[in-house]
Amino acid sequence: MLSGYMTLSTRATAVALGVLAVAGSGCFEQDMANEGRLKPLEASEFFEDGMTARQPVEGTVARGQLFNDDHLYRGMVDGALAETFPFEVTADVLERGRERYEIFCTPCHDQIGTGNGIVVQRGFRRPSSFHVDALRAAPAGHFYDVMTNGFGTMPSYAAQVPVEDRWAIVAYIRALQLAQNATDADLGPQDLEQLGERR
Amino acid sequence: MAQIFHPSTNTLSRLSIFGAAFVVAALAWAAGTWSRSSVATGVGVAQQQQVPFSHKHHASGLGIDCRYCHTAVEESSFAGIPPTATCMNCHSQIWVDSPMLEPVRESFRSGDPLEWIRVHDLADFVYFNHSVHVAKGVGCSTCHGQVDEMPLMWKENTLYMEWCLECHRQPEKYVRPRAEVFNMNWETPTDQFELGRHLVEEYDIENLTSCSTCHR
């Protein structure tokens, strides 16, 4: 009799524990679901510096990353800043340049490149306008070089803007320079008509 | 031998069998409610960070594009969290004495990365990819809510499997033109169904509901 009671109570305890375990597992699920795999930038306890993302061994050159095209990667031709673009500037390139310029440059240089972006209004050093003579005469390679290596207080954008996009931005800055200094003679009949409506 | 159980226990045992059904139902209901409560899902709970970075301030206040900081979101599965150097692009000259930004400057000096606590964190057995969603016209705000109004980051959706599937079954209810993906103020137009069906065709969007899409 007594032993039967015991059994019953043990069974009840087991069932109760089981129910608790099922109910409780909800709380711990997230931790168990996040153990094995490391996501990008997740901290790692394995490596001394705590970073999951490893740097390649110094001096490693990955396939396709020799970067030996001076014109494309450094904006240089024969040791001087390039006057030309390393690839053809099409309408698509210009459009890409506009988009990237608006993401990365407008905060300081503003929409049309006069150098009065919102961050400048909040106290950042004011850059020169892109429409001064010196910069209109500057070679395309100069703009590429500034983005790649920085210029005075302006930091490098090499980490944020890939090489092709940097050239696309240069092309768009050229377009801005042309647009800001355009006269009626530069416009086609369609543009003039549109402008006429607004004037 | 004396009776151990009083006759009334018969009724009691019947009642408890009957009552057990309700107890089970109540437990199931409680579990369901719990798993959808903000305590369990983290939805709407603002995450404190060591630097009180405000998307509201930077994204809507200053108008900085998401891609200025989350540079990888269009090309890779991972959206990317900006390195300290990105903050220093501006904070080398702005708010240079603010104690709030001391951890940023310290990280820049020492080279040790800033640590941010993840807000969205899918289970490791789920595969997710940002680039495909961006390319097929799913806006940031559809999944992350009005990020540009968040002083501190919170989760807008549960990220449960049922939530993913709700859209994967009927993407036409959510997709928008590609050019609007980064527009935080996009509102679902009244003709969303027509627009959605048109975009599903134009972008060649499939209904990806097979398990191996997300569990691989």
mmCIF file of C-alpha atoms in Angstrom:
data_model
loop_
_atom_site.group_PDB
_atom_site.id
_atom_site.type_symbol
_atom_site.label_atom_id
_atom_site.label_comp_id
_atom_site.label_asym_id
_atom_site.label_seq_id
_atom_site.Cartn_x
_atom_site.Cartn_y
_atom_site.Cartn_z
ATOM 1 C CA MET A 1 0.000 0.000 0.000
ATOM 2 C CA LEU A 2 2.520 2.458 1.180
ATOM 3 C CA SER A 3 4.934 1.689 -1.610
ATOM 4 C CA GLY A 4 2.146 2.133 -4.183
ATOM 5 C CA TYR A 5 1.492 5.594 -2.865
ATOM 6 C CA MET A 6 5.110 6.364 -3.103
ATOM 7 C CA THR A 7 5.204 5.306 -6.720
ATOM 8 C CA LEU A 8 2.211 7.420 -7.481
ATOM 9 C CA SER A 9 3.772 10.481 -5.908
ATOM 10 C CA THR A 10 7.071 9.921 -7.715
ATOM 11 C CA ARG A 11 5.220 9.666 -10.978
ATOM 12 C CA ALA A 12 3.323 12.867 -10.214
ATOM 13 C CA THR A 13 6.564 14.636 -9.437
ATOM 14 C CA ALA A 14 8.050 13.418 -12.689
ATOM 15 C CA VAL A 15 5.034 14.637 -14.626
ATOM 16 C CA ALA A 16 5.105 17.972 -12.837
ATOM 17 C CA LEU A 17 8.810 18.345 -13.583
ATOM 18 C CA GLY A 18 8.162 17.476 -17.196
ATOM 19 C CA VAL A 19 5.487 20.147 -17.469
ATOM 20 C CA LEU A 20 7.783 22.674 -15.835
ATOM 21 C CA ALA A 21 10.599 21.757 -18.180
ATOM 22 C CA VAL A 22 8.397 22.266 -21.237
ATOM 23 C CA ALA A 23 7.040 25.549 -19.895
ATOM 24 C CA GLY A 24 10.483 26.690 -18.795
ATOM 25 C CA SER A 25 12.187 25.867 -22.063
ATOM 26 C CA GLY A 26 10.412 28.853 -23.580
ATOM 27 C CA CYS A 27 12.533 31.190 -21.487
ATOM 28 C CA PHE A 28 15.865 29.612 -22.336
ATOM 29 C CA GLU A 29 15.148 28.925 -25.976
ATOM 30 C CA GLN A 30 16.835 32.051 -27.292
ATOM 31 C CA ASP A 31 20.085 31.240 -25.522
ATOM 32 C CA MET A 32 20.118 27.699 -26.805
ATOM 33 C CA ALA A 33 19.336 28.948 -30.277
ATOM 34 C CA ASN A 34 22.413 31.161 -30.220
ATOM 35 C CA GLU A 35 25.308 28.983 -29.347
ATOM 36 C CA GLY A 36 27.211 27.369 -32.150
ATOM 37 C CA ARG A 37 27.428 29.650 -35.148
ATOM 38 C CA LEU A 38 29.094 33.053 -34.990
ATOM 39 C CA LYS A 39 27.508 35.846 -36.982
ATOM 40 C CA PRO A 40 29.539 38.603 -38.624
ATOM 41 C CA LEU A 41 31.002 40.971 -36.013
ATOM 42 C CA GLU A 42 29.808 38.797 -33.124
ATOM 43 C CA ALA A 43 32.259 38.752 -30.209
ATOM 44 C CA SER A 44 34.355 35.625 -29.886
ATOM 45 C CA GLU A 45 35.825 34.184 -26.709
ATOM 46 C CA PHE A 46 38.219 32.043 -28.676
ATOM 47 C CA PHE A 47 40.477 34.732 -30.101
ATOM 48 C CA GLU A 48 42.597 36.947 -27.896
ATOM 49 C CA ASP A 49 41.348 40.208 -29.409
ATOM 50 C CA GLY A 50 37.735 39.051 -28.998
ATOM 51 C CA MET A 51 36.876 39.509 -32.672
ATOM 52 C CA THR A 52 35.238 36.881 -34.854
ATOM 53 C CA ALA A 53 36.246 38.609 -38.061
ATOM 54 C CA ARG A 54 39.896 37.709 -38.653
ATOM 55 C CA GLN A 55 42.396 39.836 -40.520
ATOM 56 C CA PRO A 56 44.288 38.097 -43.319
ATOM 57 C CA VAL A 57 47.960 37.425 -42.570
ATOM 58 C CA GLU A 58 49.980 40.537 -43.322
ATOM 59 C CA GLY A 59 51.128 40.709 -46.907
ATOM 60 C CA THR A 60 48.392 38.391 -48.194
ATOM 61 C CA VAL A 61 47.159 39.205 -51.676
ATOM 62 C CA ALA A 62 43.810 37.641 -52.507
ATOM 63 C CA ARG A 63 42.931 36.713 -56.087
ATOM 64 C CA GLY A 64 41.800 39.788 -57.978
ATOM 65 C CA GLN A 65 43.133 42.094 -55.284
ATOM 66 C CA LEU A 66 46.565 42.938 -56.592
ATOM 67 C CA PHE A 67 45.287 46.454 -57.286
ATOM 68 C CA ASN A 68 47.995 47.030 -59.873
ATOM 69 C CA ASP A 69 45.912 49.294 -62.103
ATOM 70 C CA ASP A 70 47.221 52.725 -61.090
ATOM 71 C CA HIS A 71 44.554 54.606 -62.995
ATOM 72 C CA LEU A 72 41.613 52.737 -61.459
ATOM 73 C CA TYR A 73 42.888 52.235 -57.919
ATOM 74 C CA ARG A 74 45.055 55.305 -57.357
ATOM 75 C CA GLY A 75 43.754 57.821 -59.869
ATOM 76 C CA MET A 76 47.245 58.177 -61.344
ATOM 77 C CA VAL A 77 48.483 58.025 -64.913
ATOM 78 C CA ASP A 78 52.238 58.085 -65.474
ATOM 79 C CA GLY A 79 52.833 59.374 -61.974
ATOM 80 C CA ALA A 80 50.455 62.342 -62.260
ATOM 81 C CA LEU A 81 46.816 62.698 -61.190
ATOM 82 C CA ALA A 82 44.622 61.312 -63.964
ATOM 83 C CA GLU A 83 42.728 63.752 -66.194
ATOM 84 C CA THR A 84 40.537 60.968 -67.522
ATOM 85 C CA PHE A 85 38.220 58.251 -66.210
ATOM 86 C CA PRO A 86 39.396 54.628 -66.081
ATOM 87 C CA PHE A 87 36.111 53.465 -67.627
ATOM 88 C CA GLU A 88 33.479 54.991 -69.857
ATOM 89 C CA VAL A 89 31.041 57.362 -68.144
ATOM 90 C CA THR A 90 27.532 56.361 -69.181
ATOM 91 C CA ALA A 91 24.154 57.615 -67.997
ATOM 92 C CA ASP A 92 24.014 54.659 -65.596
ATOM 93 C CA VAL A 93 27.367 55.596 -64.092
ATOM 94 C CA LEU A 94 26.165 59.173 -63.589
ATOM 95 C CA GLU A 95 22.963 57.975 -61.954
ATOM 96 C CA ARG A 96 24.928 55.696 -59.642
ATOM 97 C CA GLY A 97 27.227 58.639 -58.891
ATOM 98 C CA ARG A 98 24.283 60.857 -57.987
ATOM 99 C CA GLU A 99 22.893 58.252 -55.599
ATOM 100 C CA ARG A 100 26.255 57.608 -53.912
ATOM 101 C CA TYR A 101 27.080 61.338 -53.738
ATOM 102 C CA GLU A 102 23.799 61.967 -51.980
ATOM 103 C CA ILE A 103 24.449 59.201 -49.467
ATOM 104 C CA PHE A 104 28.069 59.959 -48.621
ATOM 105 C CA CYS A 105 28.866 63.558 -49.529
ATOM 106 C CA THR A 106 25.722 65.691 -49.063
ATOM 107 C CA PRO A 107 25.981 65.665 -45.246
ATOM 108 C CA CYS A 108 28.901 68.095 -45.640
ATOM 109 C CA HIS A 109 29.142 69.244 -49.269
ATOM 110 C CA ASP A 110 25.342 69.608 -49.722
ATOM 111 C CA GLN A 111 23.180 68.681 -52.718
ATOM 112 C CA ILE A 112 24.880 70.957 -55.225
ATOM 113 C CA GLY A 113 28.393 70.986 -53.815
ATOM 114 C CA THR A 114 28.667 74.461 -52.320
ATOM 115 C CA GLY A 115 29.938 73.013 -49.040
ATOM 116 C CA ASN A 116 27.119 73.957 -46.720
ATOM 117 C CA GLY A 117 25.706 70.572 -45.720
ATOM 118 C CA ILE A 118 23.847 69.965 -42.481
ATOM 119 C CA VAL A 119 26.882 68.670 -40.602
ATOM 120 C CA VAL A 120 28.746 71.846 -41.557
ATOM 121 C CA GLN A 121 25.809 73.831 -40.247
ATOM 122 C CA ARG A 122 26.253 71.950 -36.947
ATOM 123 C CA GLY A 123 29.883 72.981 -36.638
ATOM 124 C CA PHE A 124 32.066 70.884 -38.968
ATOM 125 C CA ARG A 125 34.775 72.787 -40.853
ATOM 126 C CA ARG A 126 33.310 74.234 -44.046
ATOM 127 C CA PRO A 127 34.839 72.750 -47.204
ATOM 128 C CA SER A 128 35.462 74.785 -50.309
ATOM 129 C CA SER A 129 32.721 74.881 -52.928
ATOM 130 C CA PHE A 130 33.240 72.534 -55.898
ATOM 131 C CA HIS A 131 32.495 75.487 -58.161
ATOM 132 C CA VAL A 132 35.601 77.565 -57.482
ATOM 133 C CA ASP A 133 38.018 77.819 -60.414
ATOM 134 C CA ALA A 134 40.725 75.752 -58.751
ATOM 135 C CA LEU A 135 38.426 72.756 -58.372
ATOM 136 C CA ARG A 136 36.827 73.147 -61.794
ATOM 137 C CA ALA A 137 40.301 72.948 -63.251
ATOM 138 C CA ALA A 138 41.421 70.113 -60.972
ATOM 139 C CA PRO A 139 41.956 66.741 -62.669
ATOM 140 C CA ALA A 140 39.418 63.942 -62.074
ATOM 141 C CA GLY A 141 42.152 62.068 -60.218
ATOM 142 C CA HIS A 142 42.220 64.783 -57.531
ATOM 143 C CA PHE A 143 38.630 64.042 -56.479
ATOM 144 C CA TYR A 144 39.313 60.330 -56.528
ATOM 145 C CA ASP A 145 42.429 60.865 -54.439
ATOM 146 C CA VAL A 146 40.598 62.963 -51.829
ATOM 147 C CA MET A 147 37.948 60.257 -51.365
ATOM 148 C CA THR A 148 40.581 57.539 -51.171
ATOM 149 C CA ASN A 149 43.137 59.176 -48.887
ATOM 150 C CA GLY A 150 41.240 62.003 -47.218
ATOM 151 C CA PHE A 151 42.142 65.685 -47.401
ATOM 152 C CA GLY A 152 42.957 67.832 -44.359
ATOM 153 C CA THR A 153 40.048 67.473 -41.962
ATOM 154 C CA MET A 154 38.058 65.397 -44.412
ATOM 155 C CA PRO A 155 38.472 61.696 -43.594
ATOM 156 C CA SER A 156 39.043 58.984 -46.183
ATOM 157 C CA TYR A 157 35.923 57.368 -47.610
ATOM 158 C CA ALA A 158 37.776 54.328 -48.918
ATOM 159 C CA ALA A 159 36.226 52.030 -46.317
ATOM 160 C CA GLN A 160 32.662 53.112 -47.125
ATOM 161 C CA VAL A 161 32.751 53.712 -50.889
ATOM 162 C CA PRO A 162 34.090 51.026 -53.258
ATOM 163 C CA VAL A 163 36.480 52.019 -56.048
ATOM 164 C CA GLU A 164 33.988 52.059 -58.951
ATOM 165 C CA ASP A 165 31.535 54.093 -56.912
ATOM 166 C CA ARG A 166 34.247 56.657 -56.157
ATOM 167 C CA TRP A 167 34.768 57.206 -59.873
ATOM 168 C CA ALA A 168 31.010 57.421 -60.393
ATOM 169 C CA ILE A 169 30.916 60.156 -57.744
ATOM 170 C CA VAL A 170 33.723 62.018 -59.522
ATOM 171 C CA ALA A 171 31.657 61.892 -62.702
ATOM 172 C CA TYR A 172 28.656 63.295 -60.855
ATOM 173 C CA ILE A 173 30.719 66.118 -59.321
ATOM 174 C CA ARG A 174 31.823 66.986 -62.869
ATOM 175 C CA ALA A 175 28.153 67.074 -63.851
ATOM 176 C CA LEU A 176 27.380 69.357 -60.894
ATOM 177 C CA GLN A 177 30.212 71.672 -61.922
ATOM 178 C CA LEU A 178 28.904 71.850 -65.472
ATOM 179 C CA ALA A 179 25.354 72.404 -64.277
ATOM 180 C CA GLN A 180 26.245 75.215 -61.877
ATOM 181 C CA ASN A 181 28.127 77.098 -64.559
ATOM 182 C CA ALA A 182 25.892 76.346 -67.510
ATOM 183 C CA THR A 183 24.541 79.059 -69.801
ATOM 184 C CA ASP A 184 21.536 78.926 -72.118
ATOM 185 C CA ALA A 185 23.881 78.010 -74.950
ATOM 186 C CA ASP A 186 24.712 74.707 -73.217
ATOM 187 C CA LEU A 187 21.079 73.601 -73.105
ATOM 188 C CA GLY A 188 19.089 71.647 -75.631
ATOM 189 C CA PRO A 189 15.710 72.916 -76.879
ATOM 190 C CA GLN A 190 13.802 70.594 -74.522
ATOM 191 C CA ASP A 191 15.688 71.832 -71.441
ATOM 192 C CA LEU A 192 15.154 75.445 -72.474
ATOM 193 C CA GLU A 193 11.450 74.867 -72.805
ATOM 194 C CA GLN A 194 11.251 73.326 -69.333
ATOM 195 C CA LEU A 195 13.303 76.147 -67.903
ATOM 196 C CA GLY A 196 11.148 78.707 -69.666
ATOM 197 C CA GLU A 197 8.115 77.380 -67.859
ATOM 198 C CA ARG A 198 9.788 77.995 -64.514
ATOM 199 C CA ARG A 199 11.345 81.367 -65.270
ATOM 200 C CA MET B 1 -10.088 -3.196 6.125
ATOM 201 C CA ALA B 2 -11.331 0.366 6.438
ATOM 202 C CA GLN B 3 -12.065 2.355 3.332
ATOM 203 C CA ILE B 4 -9.227 4.658 2.421
ATOM 204 C CA PHE B 5 -11.243 6.958 0.178
ATOM 205 C CA HIS B 6 -14.566 8.544 1.197
ATOM 206 C CA PRO B 7 -17.353 8.038 -1.429
ATOM 207 C CA SER B 8 -17.306 11.793 -2.187
ATOM 208 C CA THR B 9 -13.863 11.404 -3.773
ATOM 209 C CA ASN B 10 -15.619 9.731 -6.703
ATOM 210 C CA THR B 11 -17.211 13.026 -7.634
ATOM 211 C CA LEU B 12 -13.988 14.802 -6.892
ATOM 212 C CA SER B 13 -11.988 12.597 -9.226
ATOM 213 C CA ARG B 14 -14.585 12.986 -11.991
ATOM 214 C CA LEU B 15 -14.513 16.704 -11.529
ATOM 215 C CA SER B 16 -10.751 16.821 -11.671
ATOM 216 C CA ILE B 17 -10.684 14.805 -14.911
ATOM 217 C CA PHE B 18 -13.167 17.286 -16.349
ATOM 218 C CA GLY B 19 -11.266 20.231 -14.864
ATOM 219 C CA ALA B 20 -7.920 18.995 -16.199
ATOM 220 C CA ALA B 21 -9.053 19.822 -19.723
ATOM 221 C CA PHE B 22 -9.497 23.437 -18.667
ATOM 222 C CA VAL B 23 -6.179 23.516 -16.879
ATOM 223 C CA VAL B 24 -4.435 22.258 -20.019
ATOM 224 C CA ALA B 25 -6.296 24.790 -22.152
ATOM 225 C CA ALA B 26 -5.424 27.581 -19.737
ATOM 226 C CA LEU B 27 -1.759 26.566 -19.746
ATOM 227 C CA ALA B 28 -1.712 26.533 -23.532
ATOM 228 C CA TRP B 29 -3.343 29.936 -23.620
ATOM 229 C CA ALA B 30 -0.873 31.319 -21.060
ATOM 230 C CA ALA B 31 2.067 29.940 -23.043
ATOM 231 C CA GLY B 32 0.706 31.450 -26.245
ATOM 232 C CA THR B 33 0.132 34.824 -24.657
ATOM 233 C CA TRP B 34 3.525 34.748 -22.990
ATOM 234 C CA SER B 35 5.362 33.905 -26.206
ATOM 235 C CA ARG B 36 3.727 36.889 -27.893
ATOM 236 C CA SER B 37 4.181 39.308 -24.992
ATOM 237 C CA SER B 38 6.841 41.961 -25.302
ATOM 238 C CA VAL B 39 8.690 40.373 -22.373
ATOM 239 C CA ALA B 40 9.327 37.252 -24.440
ATOM 240 C CA THR B 41 9.685 38.789 -27.898
ATOM 241 C CA GLY B 42 11.426 42.035 -26.999
ATOM 242 C CA VAL B 43 9.118 43.909 -29.370
ATOM 243 C CA GLY B 44 8.954 47.607 -28.567
ATOM 244 C CA VAL B 45 11.538 47.416 -25.778
ATOM 245 C CA ALA B 46 14.234 50.067 -26.293
ATOM 246 C CA GLN B 47 17.761 48.672 -25.925
ATOM 247 C CA GLN B 48 20.186 50.667 -23.780
ATOM 248 C CA GLN B 49 23.703 50.856 -25.235
ATOM 249 C CA GLN B 50 26.976 52.129 -23.796
ATOM 250 C CA VAL B 51 26.741 55.040 -26.246
ATOM 251 C CA PRO B 52 23.166 56.341 -26.538
ATOM 252 C CA PHE B 53 23.212 56.387 -30.336
ATOM 253 C CA SER B 54 20.009 57.912 -31.695
ATOM 254 C CA HIS B 55 18.658 56.967 -35.127
ATOM 255 C CA LYS B 56 16.085 59.681 -34.668
ATOM 256 C CA HIS B 57 18.808 62.283 -34.370
ATOM 257 C CA HIS B 58 21.065 61.013 -37.139
ATOM 258 C CA ALA B 59 18.580 59.607 -39.671
ATOM 259 C CA SER B 60 15.635 61.997 -39.541
ATOM 260 C CA GLY B 61 17.263 64.946 -37.742
ATOM 261 C CA LEU B 62 20.381 65.139 -39.911
ATOM 262 C CA GLY B 63 18.939 63.214 -42.852
ATOM 263 C CA ILE B 64 21.823 60.749 -43.108
ATOM 264 C CA ASP B 65 21.022 57.798 -45.357
ATOM 265 C CA CYS B 66 20.970 54.312 -43.810
ATOM 266 C CA ARG B 67 23.691 53.245 -46.239
ATOM 267 C CA TYR B 68 26.151 55.824 -44.923
ATOM 268 C CA CYS B 69 26.546 53.529 -41.909
ATOM 269 C CA HIS B 70 25.019 50.184 -42.923
ATOM 270 C CA THR B 71 27.156 50.014 -46.042
ATOM 271 C CA ALA B 72 26.753 46.290 -46.734
ATOM 272 C CA VAL B 73 22.976 46.103 -46.715
ATOM 273 C CA GLU B 74 22.588 46.113 -50.508
ATOM 274 C CA GLU B 75 25.272 43.557 -51.330
ATOM 275 C CA SER B 76 25.448 41.139 -48.456
ATOM 276 C CA SER B 77 23.371 39.066 -46.089
ATOM 277 C CA PHE B 78 24.628 41.165 -43.199
ATOM 278 C CA ALA B 79 23.607 44.834 -43.040
ATOM 279 C CA GLY B 80 26.769 45.792 -41.191
ATOM 280 C CA ILE B 81 27.285 47.878 -38.064
ATOM 281 C CA PRO B 82 29.519 50.906 -38.662
ATOM 282 C CA PRO B 83 33.071 50.823 -37.329
ATOM 283 C CA THR B 84 34.215 53.520 -34.906
ATOM 284 C CA ALA B 85 35.948 55.320 -37.767
ATOM 285 C CA THR B 86 32.560 56.055 -39.344
ATOM 286 C CA CYS B 87 31.394 57.863 -36.213
ATOM 287 C CA MET B 88 34.673 59.761 -36.130
ATOM 288 C CA ASN B 89 34.103 61.058 -39.678
ATOM 289 C CA CYS B 90 31.907 63.641 -37.999
ATOM 290 C CA HIS B 91 32.677 63.335 -34.308
ATOM 291 C CA SER B 92 36.312 64.241 -34.833
ATOM 292 C CA GLN B 93 34.916 67.775 -34.914
ATOM 293 C CA ILE B 94 31.401 67.584 -33.538
ATOM 294 C CA TRP B 95 30.618 67.217 -29.850
ATOM 295 C CA VAL B 96 34.299 66.487 -29.194
ATOM 296 C CA ASP B 97 33.967 67.169 -25.468
ATOM 297 C CA SER B 98 30.732 65.275 -24.882
ATOM 298 C CA PRO B 99 31.112 62.571 -22.199
ATOM 299 C CA MET B 100 28.407 60.593 -24.036
ATOM 300 C CA LEU B 101 30.888 60.053 -26.845
ATOM 301 C CA GLU B 102 33.867 59.151 -24.672
ATOM 302 C CA PRO B 103 33.574 55.388 -25.415
ATOM 303 C CA VAL B 104 33.701 56.230 -29.149
ATOM 304 C CA ARG B 105 36.855 58.312 -28.772
ATOM 305 C CA GLU B 106 38.389 55.694 -26.475
ATOM 306 C CA SER B 107 37.698 52.993 -29.050
ATOM 307 C CA PHE B 108 39.209 55.146 -31.796
ATOM 308 C CA ARG B 109 42.360 55.761 -29.731
ATOM 309 C CA SER B 110 42.857 52.160 -28.669
ATOM 310 C CA GLY B 111 41.583 50.365 -31.764
ATOM 311 C CA ASP B 112 39.307 48.140 -29.659
ATOM 312 C CA PRO B 113 35.902 47.894 -31.341
ATOM 313 C CA LEU B 114 32.817 49.444 -29.770
ATOM 314 C CA GLU B 115 30.459 46.827 -28.431
ATOM 315 C CA TRP B 116 26.795 47.116 -29.354
ATOM 316 C CA ILE B 117 24.153 44.838 -27.921
ATOM 317 C CA ARG B 118 22.210 43.140 -30.717
ATOM 318 C CA VAL B 119 18.548 44.067 -30.937
ATOM 319 C CA HIS B 120 17.536 41.736 -33.761
ATOM 320 C CA ASP B 121 18.984 38.292 -33.319
ATOM 321 C CA LEU B 122 17.597 35.344 -35.229
ATOM 322 C CA ALA B 123 18.301 31.851 -34.010
ATOM 323 C CA ASP B 124 21.518 30.429 -35.464
ATOM 324 C CA PHE B 125 19.582 27.784 -37.403
ATOM 325 C CA VAL B 126 17.831 30.415 -39.527
ATOM 326 C CA TYR B 127 19.359 31.869 -42.675
ATOM 327 C CA PHE B 128 18.500 35.466 -43.449
ATOM 328 C CA ASN B 129 19.776 37.718 -46.213
ATOM 329 C CA HIS B 130 19.323 41.473 -46.473
ATOM 330 C CA SER B 131 20.466 41.960 -50.051
ATOM 331 C CA VAL B 132 17.724 39.831 -51.598
ATOM 332 C CA HIS B 133 15.001 41.663 -49.699
ATOM 333 C CA VAL B 134 16.392 45.074 -50.661
ATOM 334 C CA ALA B 135 16.743 44.015 -54.303
ATOM 335 C CA LYS B 136 13.181 42.730 -54.442
ATOM 336 C CA GLY B 137 11.610 45.844 -52.996
ATOM 337 C CA VAL B 138 11.059 45.079 -49.303
ATOM 338 C CA GLY B 139 11.584 48.332 -47.409
ATOM 339 C CA CYS B 140 13.622 48.654 -44.212
ATOM 340 C CA SER B 141 10.566 50.047 -42.463
ATOM 341 C CA THR B 142 8.416 47.024 -43.383
ATOM 342 C CA CYS B 143 10.561 44.883 -41.106
ATOM 343 C CA HIS B 144 12.225 47.382 -38.769
ATOM 344 C CA GLY B 145 9.478 50.005 -38.408
ATOM 345 C CA GLN B 146 10.073 53.760 -38.283
ATOM 346 C CA VAL B 147 13.757 53.487 -37.389
ATOM 347 C CA ASP B 148 14.260 57.192 -38.008
ATOM 348 C CA GLU B 149 11.899 57.922 -35.109
ATOM 349 C CA MET B 150 13.747 55.727 -32.608
ATOM 350 C CA PRO B 151 15.928 57.521 -30.029
ATOM 351 C CA LEU B 152 17.151 54.056 -29.017
ATOM 352 C CA MET B 153 16.715 50.963 -31.163
ATOM 353 C CA TRP B 154 13.888 48.532 -30.569
ATOM 354 C CA LYS B 155 12.375 45.593 -32.423
ATOM 355 C CA GLU B 156 9.187 46.383 -34.290
ATOM 356 C CA ASN B 157 8.333 42.764 -35.140
ATOM 357 C CA THR B 158 8.722 39.399 -33.417
ATOM 358 C CA LEU B 159 10.914 37.874 -36.170
ATOM 359 C CA TYR B 160 9.054 34.627 -35.496
ATOM 360 C CA MET B 161 8.754 32.131 -38.315
ATOM 361 C CA GLU B 162 5.047 32.918 -38.695
ATOM 362 C CA TRP B 163 5.983 36.556 -39.286
ATOM 363 C CA CYS B 164 8.453 35.718 -42.064
ATOM 364 C CA LEU B 165 5.948 33.351 -43.646
ATOM 365 C CA GLU B 166 3.102 35.854 -43.530
ATOM 366 C CA CYS B 167 5.040 37.857 -46.117
ATOM 367 C CA HIS B 168 6.644 34.978 -48.003
ATOM 368 C CA ARG B 169 3.147 33.601 -48.691
ATOM 369 C CA GLN B 170 1.815 36.923 -49.961
ATOM 370 C CA PRO B 171 4.684 39.249 -50.860
ATOM 371 C CA GLU B 172 2.336 41.383 -52.984
ATOM 372 C CA LYS B 173 0.869 42.772 -49.765
ATOM 373 C CA TYR B 174 4.213 44.323 -48.785
ATOM 374 C CA VAL B 175 6.581 44.988 -51.685
ATOM 375 C CA ARG B 176 7.226 48.522 -52.930
ATOM 376 C CA PRO B 177 9.218 50.021 -55.801
ATOM 377 C CA ARG B 178 12.978 49.546 -55.340
ATOM 378 C CA ALA B 179 13.583 53.277 -55.256
ATOM 379 C CA GLU B 180 11.461 53.518 -52.096
ATOM 380 C CA VAL B 181 13.229 50.820 -50.064
ATOM 381 C CA PHE B 182 15.126 53.363 -47.962
ATOM 382 C CA ASN B 183 12.184 55.728 -47.645
ATOM 383 C CA MET B 184 11.239 55.613 -43.967
ATOM 384 C CA ASN B 185 7.977 57.474 -44.537
ATOM 385 C CA TRP B 186 6.563 55.190 -47.226
ATOM 386 C CA GLU B 187 2.903 54.504 -46.641
ATOM 387 C CA THR B 188 1.069 51.551 -48.094
ATOM 388 C CA PRO B 189 -0.905 53.015 -50.998
ATOM 389 C CA THR B 190 -4.611 52.252 -51.341
ATOM 390 C CA ASP B 191 -3.934 50.281 -54.514
ATOM 391 C CA GLN B 192 -1.174 48.195 -52.847
ATOM 392 C CA PHE B 193 -2.693 44.977 -54.151
ATOM 393 C CA GLU B 194 -2.441 46.082 -57.777
ATOM 394 C CA LEU B 195 0.956 47.695 -57.317
ATOM 395 C CA GLY B 196 2.170 44.618 -55.419
ATOM 396 C CA ARG B 197 1.032 42.173 -58.072
ATOM 397 C CA HIS B 198 2.650 44.291 -60.742
ATOM 398 C CA LEU B 199 5.953 44.451 -58.817
ATOM 399 C CA VAL B 200 5.905 40.732 -58.041
ATOM 400 C CA GLU B 201 5.811 40.148 -61.768
ATOM 401 C CA GLU B 202 8.338 42.839 -62.645
ATOM 402 C CA TYR B 203 10.890 41.766 -60.012
ATOM 403 C CA ASP B 204 10.192 38.084 -60.592
ATOM 404 C CA ILE B 205 9.333 37.430 -56.942
ATOM 405 C CA GLU B 206 8.551 33.869 -55.942
ATOM 406 C CA ASN B 207 6.655 32.615 -52.904
ATOM 407 C CA LEU B 208 9.545 31.067 -51.012
ATOM 408 C CA THR B 209 7.918 28.895 -48.363
ATOM 409 C CA SER B 210 9.891 25.679 -48.559
ATOM 410 C CA CYS B 211 11.725 24.901 -45.327
ATOM 411 C CA SER B 212 15.134 24.904 -46.966
ATOM 412 C CA THR B 213 14.807 28.564 -47.922
ATOM 413 C CA CYS B 214 15.484 29.576 -44.340
ATOM 414 C CA HIS B 215 16.784 26.404 -42.749
ATOM 415 C CA ARG B 216 19.815 25.300 -44.721
#
